[in-house]
Each structure stands twice: as C-alpha cells, then as structure tokens.
Amino acid sequence: MSVVLGAIADDFTGASDLANNLVRAGMRCVQTIGVPREPLDVGDVDAVVVALKSRSCPAEQAVETSQAALDWLRGLGARQIFFKYCSTFDSTDAGNIGPVADALIERLGASQTVMVPAFPVNARTVYQGHLFVGDRLLNESGMEHHPLNPMTDADLVRVLGRQTPHPVGLLAHATLSRGAAAAGERLGALANEGVRHVICDALDEHDLAVLAEAVADHALVTGGSGLGQSLPEVYRRRGWLAPIDDAGRLAPAEGAALVLAGSCSRATLAQIAHFRHDHAVFELDPLALAEGDATLEAALDFARERLSETHPVLIAASAAPEQVRAAQQCLGVVRAGELVERALAELARRLVAEGVGRLVVAGGETSGAVISALGVETLRIGEQIDPGVPWMQTAVAGREAPLSVALKSGNFGGTDFFTRAFEVLS
Ligand SMILES: Nc1ncnc2c1ncn2[C@@H]1O[C@H](COP(=O)(O)OP(=O)(O)O)[C@@H](O)[C@H]1O
Ligand SMILES: O=C(O)[C@@H](O)C(=O)COP(=O)(O)O
C-alpha cells in the first residue's frame, strides 16, 4: 500500500491537529517539518502531513512553499491532497487561503475544491457559510483580536471572495442533509458553472462523514482537521488502508517540563490564569525584549532555578488585547510578533539543551518558531491531550532520549491544559 493522503498544513499546531485526527481514525501518519532534506521511508505510512509556516507570511511565499510540498507529496504517490488551514479560517484579504488553494488547484489540474473548516468537537461549525465558534459568530469569538490575522467577518463566502479572483460558492446544509450523492451532485453542478471554491456547511460529525464520502475522489480537499476525522473511514471502505494497528504509542517521556506560550487567544489566557494558581510563570514583555537581552537572560535564570520533571514552569508573552495593541503600536505588528517568537525559540533551544524533555508550546506561529529553532524534521504522533492536541516525539540534536512535545493551537484545550498535559504524559 502507498501513501493515501498527503497533507499540507499552513502552521505547525494545525499540522499536529490533523495528524492527531488521522491517527485516531486509524491511519499511520508521519508529520514532517517542511519538505525533508533526506528521502522519507513511507513503507508503513498511510498519511504524511507537511507542516509549513505559511499562514501569515507573504502570499507568494506561501504559494511557493505549498507548491514544493505538493510536488514532494505527489512524488510519494499520495492519492489525495489535503490543504489544512485553521478551523477559524485564519487569513487576511491578502491571503493566504485563497492564493494557496488556487495554486494547488492549478498544479493538480483540478477544477474545484471544497472548503471545510468545521471542527464540531471543538465547537467550530459552519451554517449558511457563516463560521461559528460555540454560539458566537467568528467575528465575536475573540478571533477579531488576533494579533496577526484578526477575523472580523464570519461570512466565509465573502471572506474567501476577497482572496481569490475565482467564483466562490456554498454547499448548504439543506443539500448536505440529503446525503453524499446529493452533495456530490451539487458540487458537480457548481463545477459546471465554473465555481472553483465551495465553502461547505457542517454542523456535526454526521455532516463531515457525508462530506468525506462526497469528496474522497477529489484530487484536493481543504479545511480544518474535522474532515480528517472522517476521510479515513471512507478510504478504509474502499480498501485503501491496511487494517488498524496501534497507530499512536510513544516511548516513555524523560526530562524537565516546560511550557512556552506566545498565543494571545482567550483560551490560552484562561489556561495561563489557571496554571498561575499553583505554578511559577515568567512574563515576557515585547517592549522589554526590544531593549536588549536582559529579559531573555532573566527568563532563562527563572526557568533554570525551577525546572523539574514533576512541576512544569511556564514562560509566556501572551497578553490581553489592549496590551498587545500597545506593544504593536510601539513596535509594529510584525516586529512585536518576531521579537516574541525569536525569544521563545531561543529559550526552547537553550533549555532543551539543558535538560527539558517535555515541552508544551502554545500558539501556531509560536510553535513554528520553536520547532524550527530546535531543528526538528519529523514527529511521531502519540496520545491526545485534548481534541486537536496530541503529544508527539522527535529526535533533537544533542539529546539522547526523544523530546516529547505538544503544540497547542491557541484556541484549543480546557482551562487546566498546562497541568493536565503532563499528567497525560506520565
Ligand atoms: N504581548 C504580545 N504583544 C504582541 N504580540 C504578541 C504578544 N505575545 C505574543 N505575540 C505574537 O502573537 C502571535 C500569536 O500567534 P500564534 O502563536 O499563532 O497564536 P494563536 O495560536 O493563538 O494564533 C505570535 O506572532 C506572537 O509572537
Ligand atoms: O484548525 C485549527 O483550529 C487548528 O488546527 C489550527 O490551525 C491552530 O492554529 P492556531 O490557533 O494559530 O494555533
């Protein structure tokens, strides 16, 4: 059997979210950081997820790295390509969802793709093309304050329409509720009208299963990880997958426990507040980081004094919207983000070299910066901590035992995530 699914994820937390769902649905999955330099042995692999850091970079760069990932995945023989973006459709009018989807469609010679951000288990649903987080529209969910891609419009047909010159259509719930054949017919009719991108409603797992059945033969699908829960079952019915084995067991974890947070989402802020009750927290201020290395050294000292296997330490740049705005006004949006990402990446690099072996990172961009600084190339997927966030293991230079790492999407996880994650691991 060869690789069935090749996925291109626009950030690192998103990649592990998708890989987690594929593993839980019984696919043997490897996550790579970018396109690996060495050939990858895919002898017993059903799915490969390539993690990129292409969500917030200039659109041309996102297109270029995504095309390179596509070419590599096709070289592995992948039957279907999955472009994974955020379940909150994180993007701006400049991209990158529209431009990347267009480029992938063209390179694959396809005529259409579905857009399925829904992830019901984490309360992301789509109705009449409008994205909800819980019972709030996207633009009232906290995502309107995102430091890099504030989401101020919940109408995804309209949002995507600003990112692509091609027509955007809707596969509405009324059609979906009539089953996979009706959904497939509607997609075909839209394709005949020249509609390239189809935003799909989905309220629950059943809707995702219907969509998976309708699109399993498409060259390209796009969306959040929810669709990744449902596709493997369709592949299995078609005989494309080997029987399920134990797809997600890791070696025992070793080393001190550290949490690094760069996400400013509501969920992460609540998780930090919860953690603070019983644990030590160091706050990184981007304005102080801009002044020189003293803050970074202070954070290192703080961690070194407290690191242990049993009591995690947290270093966080995460701040409330008004503080983020103040830092951005002073430093600029890009520089503020870069200063924080660089500092957290440097802390990870130095503290892992000094014995951290269990690492949780909060935030997609932040995870990209940290994992890149650690020189990670591939990750194995292990146990789920909360929906969308698995423990993973990887080799890092200078460490004999594998590094256990969890990349938490800003918006995911219960309030006790930063303590419970380590309990799950032990
Ligand atoms: N105090 C702060 N002020 C300004 N920007 C910040 C601050 N803390 C974190 N950031 C930046 O905000 C961005 C958060 O994005 P990300 O890590 O993807 O989190 P999420 O997963 O919540 O989207 C990062 O670029 C990070 O460097
Ligand atoms: O789909 C999702 O919500 C996540 O997998 C995701 O993409 C995470 O992005 P961040 O919130 O930026 O971590």
mmCIF file of C-alpha atoms and ligand atoms in Angstrom, residues 90 146-148 262-265 286 317-319 323-324 327-328 336-338 340-341 362-366 409-411, ligand 1:
data_model
loop_
_atom_site.group_PDB
_atom_site.id
_atom_site.type_symbol
_atom_site.label_atom_id
_atom_site.label_comp_id
_atom_site.label_asym_id
_atom_site.label_seq_id
_atom_site.Cartn_x
_atom_site.Cartn_y
_atom_site.Cartn_z
ATOM 1 C CA ASP A 90 -7.248 32.480 9.871
ATOM 2 C CA HIS A 146 -5.977 38.032 16.839
ATOM 3 C CA PRO A 147 -2.544 39.742 16.772
ATOM 4 C CA LEU A 148 -1.721 38.732 13.173
ATOM 5 C CA GLY A 262 3.014 33.049 22.567
ATOM 6 C CA SER A 263 -0.685 32.703 21.855
ATOM 7 C CA CYS A 264 -2.873 35.613 22.994
ATOM 8 C CA SER A 265 -6.171 33.780 22.461
ATOM 9 C CA PRO A 286 7.935 42.501 23.858
ATOM 10 C CA ALA A 317 4.438 36.509 26.213
ATOM 11 C CA SER A 318 0.658 36.114 25.993
ATOM 12 C CA ALA A 319 -1.200 39.300 26.857
ATOM 13 C CA GLN A 323 -1.527 45.210 25.946
ATOM 14 C CA VAL A 324 -0.930 43.550 22.581
ATOM 15 C CA ALA A 327 3.126 46.761 22.047
ATOM 16 C CA GLN A 328 2.147 46.710 18.367
ATOM 17 C CA ALA A 336 6.334 42.681 18.044
ATOM 18 C CA GLY A 337 5.472 39.170 16.836
ATOM 19 C CA GLU A 338 9.003 38.461 15.666
ATOM 20 C CA VAL A 340 8.360 37.285 20.913
ATOM 21 C CA GLU A 341 8.758 34.347 18.536
ATOM 22 C CA ALA A 362 1.013 27.364 22.858
ATOM 23 C CA GLY A 363 0.307 29.153 19.591
ATOM 24 C CA GLY A 364 0.628 28.236 15.932
ATOM 25 C CA GLU A 365 3.186 30.835 14.837
ATOM 26 C CA THR A 366 4.968 30.373 18.133
ATOM 27 C CA SER A 409 -3.376 25.658 18.965
ATOM 28 C CA GLY A 410 -4.103 28.976 20.631
ATOM 29 C CA ASN A 411 -7.791 28.289 20.878
HETATM 30 N N1 LIG B 1 2.469 40.524 24.162
HETATM 31 C C1 LIG B 1 2.454 40.437 22.814
HETATM 32 N N2 LIG B 1 2.387 41.543 22.046
HETATM 33 C C2 LIG B 1 2.380 41.431 20.687
HETATM 34 N N3 LIG B 1 2.407 40.275 20.009
HETATM 35 C C3 LIG B 1 2.482 39.148 20.726
HETATM 36 C C4 LIG B 1 2.499 39.178 22.165
HETATM 37 N N4 LIG B 1 2.567 37.913 22.612
HETATM 38 C C5 LIG B 1 2.579 37.130 21.525
HETATM 39 N N5 LIG B 1 2.547 37.859 20.381
HETATM 40 C C6 LIG B 1 2.541 37.358 18.995
HETATM 41 O O1 LIG B 1 1.210 36.988 18.670
HETATM 42 C C7 LIG B 1 1.243 35.938 17.700
HETATM 43 C C8 LIG B 1 0.303 34.851 18.199
HETATM 44 O O2 LIG B 1 0.120 33.923 17.185
HETATM 45 P P1 LIG B 1 0.151 32.361 17.418
HETATM 46 O O3 LIG B 1 1.404 31.943 18.069
HETATM 47 O O4 LIG B 1 -0.158 31.761 16.091
HETATM 48 O O5 LIG B 1 -1.037 32.115 18.423
HETATM 49 P P2 LIG B 1 -2.511 31.542 18.113
HETATM 50 O O6 LIG B 1 -2.343 30.076 18.022
HETATM 51 O O7 LIG B 1 -3.333 31.973 19.279
HETATM 52 O O8 LIG B 1 -2.952 32.112 16.801
HETATM 53 C C9 LIG B 1 2.690 35.491 17.599
HETATM 54 O O9 LIG B 1 3.291 36.031 16.444
HETATM 55 C C10 LIG B 1 3.321 36.076 18.853
HETATM 56 O O10 LIG B 1 4.700 36.301 18.696
#
